């Protein structure tokens, strides 16, 4: 149907019904994104997280700013492991290097319309190295780094200032695992 920066495929399919038999033939469009990796950079010694602020076209038309606070993230290139994506994107988007990467979970973003799967991590960092504006010019990236206390980030979730799924999931995971990470990473 469409093949540009992103891709949309059209399917005609039927599937087995719970009560037996088959469904009618359905037509569905699928927004093809594939896998991506997101990382919450966390400094256990200072109890700070690194958040990235950048423009997101999907936030236009909603009652909010299109400049969102998010995690380090990138699309997985073919043959690239999620861990390699995490390390590449940490350098490109925030000028940081990750130590240990702790897997949080993997999840399907919105399987009713896209095949995108997120590999979500918490990454060990030294927050004192994070500052400035980063991103790849040829990708149109203009990414501002913010270093905030973990508590301030949790408050941003409660207030709705952070309202994207990967960031919310990662920060709630950090709330549950913060003391353990402090003991391991300090």
Short mmCIF file of N, CA and C in Angstrom, two decimals:
data_model
loop_
_atom_site.label_atom_id
_atom_site.label_comp_id
_atom_site.label_asym_id
_atom_site.label_seq_id
_atom_site.Cartn_x
_atom_site.Cartn_y
_atom_site.Cartn_z
N UNK A 1 0.83 -1.19 0.00
CA UNK A 1 0.00 0.00 0.00
C UNK A 1 0.87 1.25 0.00
N UNK A 2 1.92 1.24 0.82
CA UNK A 2 2.81 2.40 0.91
C UNK A 2 4.19 1.93 1.33
N UNK A 3 5.22 2.54 0.74
CA UNK A 3 6.59 2.19 1.11
C UNK A 3 7.43 3.46 1.03
N UNK A 4 7.51 4.17 2.16
CA UNK A 4 8.31 5.38 2.26
C UNK A 4 9.21 5.27 3.47
N UNK A 5 9.27 6.32 4.31
CA UNK A 5 10.05 6.24 5.55
C UNK A 5 9.56 5.06 6.37
N UNK A 6 8.24 4.86 6.38
CA UNK A 6 7.64 3.67 6.95
C UNK A 6 6.94 2.91 5.84
N UNK A 7 6.37 1.79 6.19
CA UNK A 7 5.73 0.93 5.21
C UNK A 7 4.36 0.50 5.73
N UNK A 8 3.39 0.39 4.82
CA UNK A 8 2.07 -0.13 5.16
C UNK A 8 1.77 -1.27 4.19
N UNK A 9 1.47 -2.44 4.75
CA UNK A 9 1.07 -3.61 3.96
C UNK A 9 -0.43 -3.83 4.12
N UNK A 10 -1.07 -4.41 3.09
CA UNK A 10 -2.49 -4.76 3.17
C UNK A 10 -2.59 -6.28 3.12
N UNK A 11 -3.38 -6.83 4.03
CA UNK A 11 -3.60 -8.27 4.11
C UNK A 11 -5.07 -8.58 3.88
N UNK A 12 -5.31 -9.70 3.22
CA UNK A 12 -6.64 -10.30 3.16
C UNK A 12 -6.47 -11.67 3.79
N UNK A 13 -7.23 -11.91 4.87
CA UNK A 13 -7.03 -13.14 5.62
C UNK A 13 -8.30 -13.56 6.32
N UNK A 14 -8.30 -14.81 6.74
CA UNK A 14 -9.35 -15.31 7.64
C UNK A 14 -8.64 -16.09 8.74
N UNK A 15 -9.34 -16.29 9.84
CA UNK A 15 -8.74 -16.99 10.98
C UNK A 15 -9.77 -17.89 11.62
N UNK A 16 -9.29 -18.86 12.39
CA UNK A 16 -10.19 -19.76 13.12
C UNK A 16 -10.97 -18.96 14.17
N UNK A 17 -12.23 -19.33 14.35
CA UNK A 17 -13.09 -18.69 15.34
C UNK A 17 -13.08 -19.50 16.63
N UNK A 18 -13.26 -18.85 17.76
CA UNK A 18 -13.26 -19.53 19.06
C UNK A 18 -14.34 -20.60 19.14
N UNK A 19 -15.50 -20.36 18.51
CA UNK A 19 -16.59 -21.32 18.58
C UNK A 19 -16.58 -22.30 17.41
N UNK A 20 -15.48 -22.32 16.65
CA UNK A 20 -15.35 -23.25 15.53
C UNK A 20 -15.56 -22.56 14.20
N UNK A 21 -15.03 -23.16 13.17
CA UNK A 21 -15.16 -22.61 11.83
C UNK A 21 -14.15 -21.50 11.58
N UNK A 22 -14.46 -20.72 10.51
CA UNK A 22 -13.54 -19.68 10.07
C UNK A 22 -14.26 -18.34 9.97
N UNK A 23 -13.52 -17.28 10.15
CA UNK A 23 -14.07 -15.94 9.97
C UNK A 23 -14.27 -15.67 8.50
N UNK A 24 -15.02 -14.63 8.20
CA UNK A 24 -15.10 -14.13 6.83
C UNK A 24 -13.72 -13.59 6.46
N UNK A 25 -13.49 -13.37 5.18
CA UNK A 25 -12.23 -12.78 4.75
C UNK A 25 -12.20 -11.33 5.21
N UNK A 26 -11.14 -11.00 5.93
CA UNK A 26 -10.95 -9.65 6.47
C UNK A 26 -9.87 -8.94 5.67
N UNK A 27 -10.04 -7.65 5.50
CA UNK A 27 -8.96 -6.84 4.93
C UNK A 27 -8.41 -5.97 6.04
N UNK A 28 -7.09 -6.02 6.24
CA UNK A 28 -6.44 -5.23 7.28
C UNK A 28 -5.16 -4.61 6.74
N UNK A 29 -4.93 -3.36 7.13
CA UNK A 29 -3.67 -2.70 6.82
C UNK A 29 -2.78 -2.82 8.05
N UNK A 30 -1.48 -3.00 7.81
CA UNK A 30 -0.51 -3.16 8.89
C UNK A 30 0.60 -2.14 8.70
N UNK A 31 0.80 -1.32 9.72
CA UNK A 31 1.90 -0.37 9.75
C UNK A 31 3.14 -1.17 10.12
N UNK A 32 4.08 -1.30 9.19
CA UNK A 32 5.25 -2.15 9.35
C UNK A 32 6.39 -1.35 9.96
N UNK A 33 6.76 -1.67 11.19
CA UNK A 33 7.86 -1.00 11.86
C UNK A 33 8.95 -1.98 12.27
N UNK A 34 8.59 -3.21 12.56
CA UNK A 34 9.58 -4.17 13.01
C UNK A 34 9.96 -3.93 14.46
N UNK A 35 11.16 -4.35 14.83
CA UNK A 35 11.62 -4.25 16.21
C UNK A 35 12.36 -2.94 16.47
N UNK A 36 12.24 -2.47 17.69
CA UNK A 36 12.97 -1.30 18.14
C UNK A 36 13.47 -1.58 19.56
N UNK A 37 14.43 -0.80 19.99
CA UNK A 37 15.00 -0.95 21.32
C UNK A 37 14.92 0.39 22.04
N UNK A 38 14.49 0.35 23.30
CA UNK A 38 14.41 1.54 24.14
C UNK A 38 15.17 1.26 25.44
N UNK A 39 15.86 2.29 25.94
CA UNK A 39 16.65 2.13 27.16
C UNK A 39 16.42 3.31 28.09
N UNK A 40 16.17 3.01 29.36
CA UNK A 40 16.12 4.02 30.40
C UNK A 40 17.52 4.12 31.00
N UNK A 41 18.25 5.20 30.73
CA UNK A 41 19.58 5.37 31.33
C UNK A 41 19.43 5.74 32.81
N UNK A 42 20.06 4.94 33.69
CA UNK A 42 19.94 5.16 35.13
C UNK A 42 21.31 5.16 35.78
N UNK A 43 21.56 6.19 36.59
CA UNK A 43 22.79 6.30 37.38
C UNK A 43 22.41 5.98 38.82
N UNK A 44 22.75 4.79 39.27
CA UNK A 44 22.38 4.34 40.62
C UNK A 44 23.13 5.09 41.70
N UNK A 45 24.31 5.59 41.39
CA UNK A 45 25.10 6.32 42.40
C UNK A 45 24.46 7.65 42.74
N UNK A 46 23.89 8.33 41.75
CA UNK A 46 23.26 9.64 41.99
C UNK A 46 21.74 9.57 42.01
N UNK A 47 21.18 8.39 41.71
CA UNK A 47 19.74 8.17 41.63
C UNK A 47 19.11 9.13 40.61
N UNK A 48 19.75 9.22 39.43
CA UNK A 48 19.27 10.09 38.36
C UNK A 48 19.01 9.27 37.10
N UNK A 49 18.07 9.77 36.31
CA UNK A 49 17.80 9.18 35.00
C UNK A 49 18.07 10.24 33.93
N UNK A 50 18.32 9.75 32.74
CA UNK A 50 18.53 10.63 31.59
C UNK A 50 17.32 10.47 30.69
N UNK A 51 16.69 11.60 30.39
CA UNK A 51 15.54 11.62 29.49
C UNK A 51 15.89 12.47 28.28
N UNK A 52 15.32 12.14 27.15
CA UNK A 52 15.58 12.86 25.92
C UNK A 52 14.33 13.60 25.48
N UNK A 53 14.50 14.84 25.06
CA UNK A 53 13.39 15.64 24.58
C UNK A 53 13.55 15.83 23.07
N UNK A 54 12.48 15.48 22.34
CA UNK A 54 12.52 15.68 20.90
C UNK A 54 11.11 15.80 20.34
N UNK A 55 11.03 16.35 19.14
CA UNK A 55 9.76 16.56 18.45
C UNK A 55 9.22 15.22 17.96
N UNK A 56 7.91 14.99 18.18
CA UNK A 56 7.25 13.78 17.71
C UNK A 56 5.96 14.15 16.99
N UNK A 57 5.92 13.86 15.69
CA UNK A 57 4.78 14.23 14.85
C UNK A 57 3.48 13.59 15.34
N UNK A 58 3.55 12.41 15.93
CA UNK A 58 2.35 11.72 16.41
C UNK A 58 1.65 12.43 17.55
N UNK A 59 2.33 13.37 18.20
CA UNK A 59 1.71 14.12 19.31
C UNK A 59 0.94 15.34 18.81
N UNK A 60 1.11 15.70 17.54
CA UNK A 60 0.36 16.83 16.99
C UNK A 60 -1.13 16.51 16.99
N UNK A 61 -1.94 17.51 17.21
CA UNK A 61 -3.38 17.31 17.20
C UNK A 61 -3.93 16.87 18.54
N UNK A 62 -3.06 16.67 19.51
CA UNK A 62 -3.49 16.35 20.87
C UNK A 62 -3.28 17.59 21.71
N UNK A 63 -3.92 17.63 22.85
CA UNK A 63 -3.83 18.80 23.72
C UNK A 63 -2.55 18.73 24.55
N UNK A 64 -1.41 18.83 23.87
CA UNK A 64 -0.11 18.76 24.53
C UNK A 64 0.96 19.26 23.57
N UNK A 65 2.15 19.43 24.09
CA UNK A 65 3.27 19.81 23.24
C UNK A 65 3.75 18.60 22.45
N UNK A 66 4.23 18.81 21.22
CA UNK A 66 4.80 17.70 20.46
C UNK A 66 6.27 17.41 20.82
N UNK A 67 6.83 18.16 21.77
CA UNK A 67 8.18 17.87 22.26
C UNK A 67 8.04 16.98 23.48
N UNK A 68 8.38 15.71 23.32
CA UNK A 68 8.15 14.71 24.36
C UNK A 68 9.43 14.36 25.10
N UNK A 69 9.27 13.95 26.36
CA UNK A 69 10.37 13.37 27.14
C UNK A 69 10.30 11.86 26.96
N UNK A 70 11.42 11.29 26.52
CA UNK A 70 11.44 9.88 26.17
C UNK A 70 12.75 9.23 26.61
N UNK A 71 12.86 7.95 26.25
CA UNK A 71 14.05 7.16 26.51
C UNK A 71 14.99 7.21 25.30
N UNK A 72 16.19 6.72 25.47
CA UNK A 72 17.08 6.44 24.34
C UNK A 72 16.39 5.34 23.53
N UNK A 73 16.31 5.52 22.21
CA UNK A 73 15.58 4.52 21.42
C UNK A 73 16.02 4.53 19.97
N UNK A 74 15.85 3.39 19.33
CA UNK A 74 16.16 3.30 17.91
C UNK A 74 15.59 2.04 17.30
N UNK A 75 15.42 2.10 15.99
CA UNK A 75 14.93 0.95 15.24
C UNK A 75 16.08 -0.04 15.05
N UNK A 76 15.79 -1.31 15.26
CA UNK A 76 16.79 -2.36 15.08
C UNK A 76 17.02 -2.59 13.59
N UNK A 77 18.26 -2.41 13.15
CA UNK A 77 18.59 -2.73 11.77
C UNK A 77 18.69 -4.24 11.61
N UNK A 78 18.51 -4.72 10.41
CA UNK A 78 18.56 -6.16 10.16
C UNK A 78 19.88 -6.75 10.64
N UNK A 79 19.80 -7.81 11.44
CA UNK A 79 20.98 -8.50 11.95
C UNK A 79 21.59 -7.86 13.19
N UNK A 80 21.03 -6.76 13.64
CA UNK A 80 21.57 -6.04 14.80
C UNK A 80 20.84 -6.49 16.07
N UNK A 81 21.60 -6.79 17.12
CA UNK A 81 20.98 -7.20 18.37
C UNK A 81 20.41 -5.98 19.10
N UNK A 82 19.40 -6.18 19.93
CA UNK A 82 18.88 -5.06 20.72
C UNK A 82 19.96 -4.39 21.58
N UNK A 83 20.88 -5.17 22.12
CA UNK A 83 21.95 -4.61 22.94
C UNK A 83 22.85 -3.69 22.12
N UNK A 84 23.14 -4.09 20.88
CA UNK A 84 23.95 -3.23 20.00
C UNK A 84 23.20 -1.95 19.65
N UNK A 85 21.89 -2.06 19.42
CA UNK A 85 21.08 -0.87 19.14
C UNK A 85 21.13 0.07 20.34
N UNK A 86 20.98 -0.48 21.54
CA UNK A 86 21.00 0.34 22.76
C UNK A 86 22.30 1.12 22.85
N UNK A 87 23.42 0.47 22.65
CA UNK A 87 24.72 1.13 22.77
C UNK A 87 24.93 2.17 21.66
N UNK A 88 24.53 1.84 20.44
CA UNK A 88 24.64 2.78 19.31
C UNK A 88 23.80 4.03 19.57
N UNK A 89 22.56 3.81 19.97
CA UNK A 89 21.64 4.93 20.18
C UNK A 89 22.03 5.77 21.40
N UNK A 90 22.58 5.15 22.44
CA UNK A 90 23.05 5.91 23.59
C UNK A 90 24.11 6.93 23.18
N UNK A 91 25.04 6.50 22.33
CA UNK A 91 26.08 7.40 21.84
C UNK A 91 25.50 8.46 20.91
N UNK A 92 24.64 8.06 19.95
CA UNK A 92 24.10 8.99 18.97
C UNK A 92 23.15 10.01 19.57
N UNK A 93 22.28 9.56 20.46
CA UNK A 93 21.21 10.43 20.94
C UNK A 93 21.53 11.20 22.21
N UNK A 94 22.49 10.68 23.00
CA UNK A 94 22.75 11.33 24.29
C UNK A 94 24.23 11.49 24.59
N UNK A 95 25.10 10.96 23.75
CA UNK A 95 26.54 11.05 24.01
C UNK A 95 26.97 10.27 25.23
N UNK A 96 26.25 9.18 25.53
CA UNK A 96 26.55 8.37 26.72
C UNK A 96 26.96 6.96 26.34
N UNK A 97 27.64 6.31 27.27
CA UNK A 97 28.01 4.91 27.13
C UNK A 97 27.32 4.12 28.23
N UNK A 98 26.72 3.00 27.85
CA UNK A 98 26.06 2.14 28.83
C UNK A 98 27.03 1.11 29.37
N UNK A 99 26.93 0.85 30.66
CA UNK A 99 27.58 -0.29 31.28
C UNK A 99 26.66 -1.48 31.08
N UNK A 100 26.20 -2.05 32.17
CA UNK A 100 25.29 -3.19 32.10
C UNK A 100 23.93 -2.75 31.55
N UNK A 101 23.34 -3.63 30.74
CA UNK A 101 21.98 -3.42 30.24
C UNK A 101 21.09 -4.49 30.87
N UNK A 102 20.11 -4.08 31.67
CA UNK A 102 19.18 -5.01 32.31
C UNK A 102 17.90 -5.08 31.49
N UNK A 103 17.55 -6.28 31.01
CA UNK A 103 16.29 -6.41 30.27
C UNK A 103 15.10 -6.15 31.19
N UNK A 104 14.16 -5.36 30.72
CA UNK A 104 12.91 -5.11 31.46
C UNK A 104 11.82 -6.01 30.89
N UNK A 105 11.56 -5.90 29.60
CA UNK A 105 10.54 -6.72 28.94
C UNK A 105 10.61 -6.49 27.44
N UNK A 106 9.81 -7.26 26.74
CA UNK A 106 9.56 -7.05 25.31
C UNK A 106 8.04 -6.96 25.17
N UNK A 107 7.56 -6.05 24.33
CA UNK A 107 6.12 -5.95 24.16
C UNK A 107 5.77 -5.47 22.76
N UNK A 108 4.56 -5.84 22.33
CA UNK A 108 4.01 -5.37 21.06
C UNK A 108 3.34 -4.03 21.32
N UNK A 109 3.67 -3.03 20.53
CA UNK A 109 3.21 -1.67 20.77
C UNK A 109 1.69 -1.54 20.61
N UNK A 110 1.17 -1.95 19.48
CA UNK A 110 -0.27 -1.87 19.21
C UNK A 110 -0.59 -2.90 18.13
N UNK A 111 -0.68 -4.19 18.53
CA UNK A 111 -0.76 -5.27 17.54
C UNK A 111 -2.02 -5.27 16.68
N UNK A 112 -2.99 -4.42 16.97
CA UNK A 112 -4.15 -4.29 16.10
C UNK A 112 -3.83 -3.56 14.81
N UNK A 113 -2.66 -2.90 14.75
CA UNK A 113 -2.37 -2.13 13.55
C UNK A 113 -0.91 -2.02 13.17
N UNK A 114 0.01 -2.50 14.05
CA UNK A 114 1.43 -2.44 13.72
C UNK A 114 2.13 -3.70 14.23
N UNK A 115 3.21 -4.05 13.56
CA UNK A 115 3.99 -5.22 14.00
C UNK A 115 5.17 -4.82 14.89
N UNK A 116 5.23 -3.56 15.31
CA UNK A 116 6.37 -3.08 16.09
C UNK A 116 6.45 -3.79 17.45
N UNK A 117 7.65 -4.27 17.74
CA UNK A 117 7.95 -4.92 19.02
C UNK A 117 9.08 -4.14 19.67
N UNK A 118 8.90 -3.79 20.94
CA UNK A 118 9.90 -3.04 21.69
C UNK A 118 10.69 -3.97 22.59
N UNK A 119 12.00 -3.84 22.55
CA UNK A 119 12.91 -4.49 23.50
C UNK A 119 13.30 -3.40 24.49
N UNK A 120 12.87 -3.54 25.74
CA UNK A 120 13.02 -2.48 26.73
C UNK A 120 14.07 -2.86 27.77
N UNK A 121 14.98 -1.91 28.04
CA UNK A 121 16.09 -2.12 28.97
C UNK A 121 16.21 -0.96 29.94
N UNK A 122 16.91 -1.22 31.03
CA UNK A 122 17.44 -0.18 31.91
C UNK A 122 18.96 -0.26 31.76
N UNK A 123 19.58 0.87 31.48
CA UNK A 123 21.02 0.88 31.22
C UNK A 123 21.79 1.64 32.28
N UNK A 124 22.86 1.03 32.74
CA UNK A 124 23.75 1.63 33.74
C UNK A 124 24.58 2.73 33.07
N UNK A 125 24.55 3.95 33.67
CA UNK A 125 25.28 5.08 33.11
C UNK A 125 25.90 5.94 34.21
N UNK A 126 26.80 6.80 33.79
CA UNK A 126 27.33 7.88 34.63
C UNK A 126 26.63 9.15 34.13
N UNK A 127 25.66 9.63 34.91
CA UNK A 127 24.85 10.76 34.47
C UNK A 127 25.65 12.05 34.31
N UNK A 128 26.82 12.13 34.94
CA UNK A 128 27.62 13.35 34.82
C UNK A 128 28.16 13.55 33.40
N UNK A 129 28.11 12.50 32.57
CA UNK A 129 28.60 12.60 31.19
C UNK A 129 27.50 13.03 30.22
N UNK A 130 26.26 13.17 30.71
CA UNK A 130 25.12 13.45 29.85
C UNK A 130 24.78 14.93 29.85
N UNK A 131 24.82 15.54 28.67
CA UNK A 131 24.46 16.94 28.53
C UNK A 131 24.41 17.29 27.05
N UNK A 132 23.79 18.42 26.75
CA UNK A 132 23.85 18.95 25.39
C UNK A 132 22.72 18.52 24.49
N UNK A 133 22.95 18.78 23.20
CA UNK A 133 22.00 18.44 22.14
C UNK A 133 22.70 17.46 21.21
N UNK A 134 22.00 16.40 20.83
CA UNK A 134 22.58 15.33 20.03
C UNK A 134 21.63 14.92 18.92
N UNK A 135 22.03 13.88 18.20
CA UNK A 135 21.22 13.32 17.13
C UNK A 135 21.95 13.40 15.80
N UNK A 136 21.46 12.64 14.86
CA UNK A 136 22.06 12.60 13.53
C UNK A 136 21.33 13.58 12.62
N UNK A 137 22.08 14.52 12.07
CA UNK A 137 21.49 15.55 11.22
C UNK A 137 20.78 14.93 10.02
N UNK A 138 21.39 13.91 9.40
CA UNK A 138 20.77 13.32 8.21
C UNK A 138 19.47 12.57 8.53
N UNK A 139 19.21 12.29 9.82
CA UNK A 139 17.94 11.69 10.23
C UNK A 139 16.97 12.75 10.77
N UNK A 140 17.39 14.03 10.72
CA UNK A 140 16.53 15.11 11.20
C UNK A 140 16.38 15.14 12.71
N UNK A 141 17.35 14.56 13.42
CA UNK A 141 17.25 14.49 14.88
C UNK A 141 17.77 15.77 15.53
N UNK A 142 17.07 16.23 16.51
CA UNK A 142 17.43 17.39 17.32
C UNK A 142 17.00 17.02 18.74
N UNK A 143 17.91 16.43 19.51
CA UNK A 143 17.57 15.77 20.77
C UNK A 143 18.29 16.46 21.93
N UNK A 144 17.49 16.97 22.86
CA UNK A 144 18.03 17.64 24.04
C UNK A 144 18.07 16.67 25.22
N UNK A 145 19.21 16.60 25.89
CA UNK A 145 19.41 15.69 27.03
C UNK A 145 18.98 16.39 28.31
N UNK A 146 18.23 15.67 29.13
CA UNK A 146 17.83 16.13 30.47
C UNK A 146 18.27 15.10 31.49
N UNK A 147 18.94 15.54 32.55
CA UNK A 147 19.28 14.67 33.66
C UNK A 147 18.40 15.11 34.83
N UNK A 148 17.58 14.18 35.33
CA UNK A 148 16.66 14.49 36.42
C UNK A 148 16.73 13.40 37.48
N UNK A 149 16.31 13.73 38.67
CA UNK A 149 16.26 12.71 39.72
C UNK A 149 15.23 11.65 39.32
N UNK A 150 15.44 10.44 39.81
CA UNK A 150 14.46 9.39 39.54
C UNK A 150 13.09 9.82 40.04
N UNK A 151 13.03 10.43 41.21
CA UNK A 151 11.74 10.86 41.77
C UNK A 151 11.06 11.89 40.87
N UNK A 152 11.83 12.81 40.31
CA UNK A 152 11.25 13.81 39.40
C UNK A 152 10.67 13.11 38.16
N UNK A 153 11.36 12.11 37.65
CA UNK A 153 10.85 11.36 36.49
C UNK A 153 9.55 10.64 36.85
N UNK A 154 9.50 10.03 38.05
CA UNK A 154 8.27 9.37 38.49
C UNK A 154 7.13 10.39 38.57
N UNK A 155 7.43 11.58 39.08
CA UNK A 155 6.42 12.64 39.17
C UNK A 155 5.94 13.08 37.80
N UNK A 156 6.84 13.07 36.81
CA UNK A 156 6.45 13.41 35.44
C UNK A 156 5.45 12.39 34.88
N UNK A 157 5.58 11.13 35.26
CA UNK A 157 4.61 10.13 34.84
C UNK A 157 3.26 10.42 35.48
N UNK A 158 3.27 10.67 36.78
CA UNK A 158 2.02 10.94 37.51
C UNK A 158 1.31 12.18 36.95
N UNK A 159 2.07 13.22 36.61
CA UNK A 159 1.47 14.47 36.12
C UNK A 159 1.06 14.39 34.65
N UNK A 160 1.53 13.38 33.93
CA UNK A 160 1.24 13.24 32.51
C UNK A 160 2.25 13.92 31.60
N UNK A 161 3.27 14.52 32.17
CA UNK A 161 4.32 15.14 31.35
C UNK A 161 5.05 14.08 30.53
N UNK A 162 5.23 12.90 31.12
CA UNK A 162 5.74 11.74 30.38
C UNK A 162 4.52 10.87 30.10
N UNK A 163 4.19 10.70 28.81
CA UNK A 163 2.97 9.97 28.47
C UNK A 163 3.15 9.03 27.28
N UNK A 164 4.34 8.47 27.15
CA UNK A 164 4.55 7.46 26.11
C UNK A 164 4.85 6.13 26.78
N UNK A 165 4.40 5.05 26.17
CA UNK A 165 4.37 3.74 26.80
C UNK A 165 5.73 3.25 27.28
N UNK A 166 6.74 3.31 26.43
CA UNK A 166 8.05 2.77 26.81
C UNK A 166 8.60 3.48 28.05
N UNK A 167 8.46 4.80 28.09
CA UNK A 167 8.97 5.55 29.24
C UNK A 167 8.20 5.23 30.51
N UNK A 168 6.88 5.13 30.40
CA UNK A 168 6.07 4.81 31.57
C UNK A 168 6.41 3.41 32.09
N UNK A 169 6.48 2.44 31.20
CA UNK A 169 6.78 1.07 31.62
C UNK A 169 8.15 1.01 32.29
N UNK A 170 9.15 1.64 31.67
CA UNK A 170 10.51 1.60 32.22
C UNK A 170 10.59 2.30 33.57
N UNK A 171 9.95 3.45 33.71
CA UNK A 171 10.02 4.18 34.97
C UNK A 171 9.26 3.45 36.07
N UNK A 172 8.14 2.81 35.75
CA UNK A 172 7.44 2.03 36.76
C UNK A 172 8.27 0.81 37.16
N UNK A 173 8.96 0.21 36.19
CA UNK A 173 9.86 -0.90 36.51
C UNK A 173 10.97 -0.41 37.44
N UNK A 174 11.52 0.78 37.16
CA UNK A 174 12.56 1.33 38.02
C UNK A 174 12.04 1.55 39.43
N UNK A 175 10.82 2.03 39.57
CA UNK A 175 10.25 2.21 40.90
C UNK A 175 10.25 0.89 41.67
N UNK A 176 9.95 -0.19 41.00
CA UNK A 176 9.90 -1.51 41.65
C UNK A 176 11.29 -2.10 41.92
N UNK A 177 12.28 -1.71 41.12
CA UNK A 177 13.61 -2.35 41.18
C UNK A 177 14.73 -1.41 41.59
N UNK A 178 14.41 -0.21 41.98
CA UNK A 178 15.41 0.83 42.26
C UNK A 178 16.38 0.42 43.37
N UNK A 179 15.86 -0.06 44.48
CA UNK A 179 16.75 -0.43 45.59
C UNK A 179 17.70 -1.55 45.20
N UNK A 180 17.22 -2.51 44.45
CA UNK A 180 18.06 -3.61 43.97
C UNK A 180 19.16 -3.09 43.04
N UNK A 181 18.80 -2.18 42.12
CA UNK A 181 19.80 -1.61 41.21
C UNK A 181 20.82 -0.77 41.96
N UNK A 182 20.36 -0.03 42.94
CA UNK A 182 21.30 0.78 43.73
C UNK A 182 22.34 -0.13 44.40
N UNK A 183 21.89 -1.24 44.92
CA UNK A 183 22.81 -2.19 45.58
C UNK A 183 23.77 -2.81 44.57
N UNK A 184 23.29 -3.13 43.39
CA UNK A 184 24.12 -3.78 42.36
C UNK A 184 25.07 -2.80 41.68
N UNK A 185 24.58 -1.59 41.37
CA UNK A 185 25.31 -0.68 40.50
C UNK A 185 26.05 0.45 41.24
N UNK A 186 25.91 0.55 42.56
CA UNK A 186 26.57 1.67 43.27
C UNK A 186 27.98 1.29 43.64
#
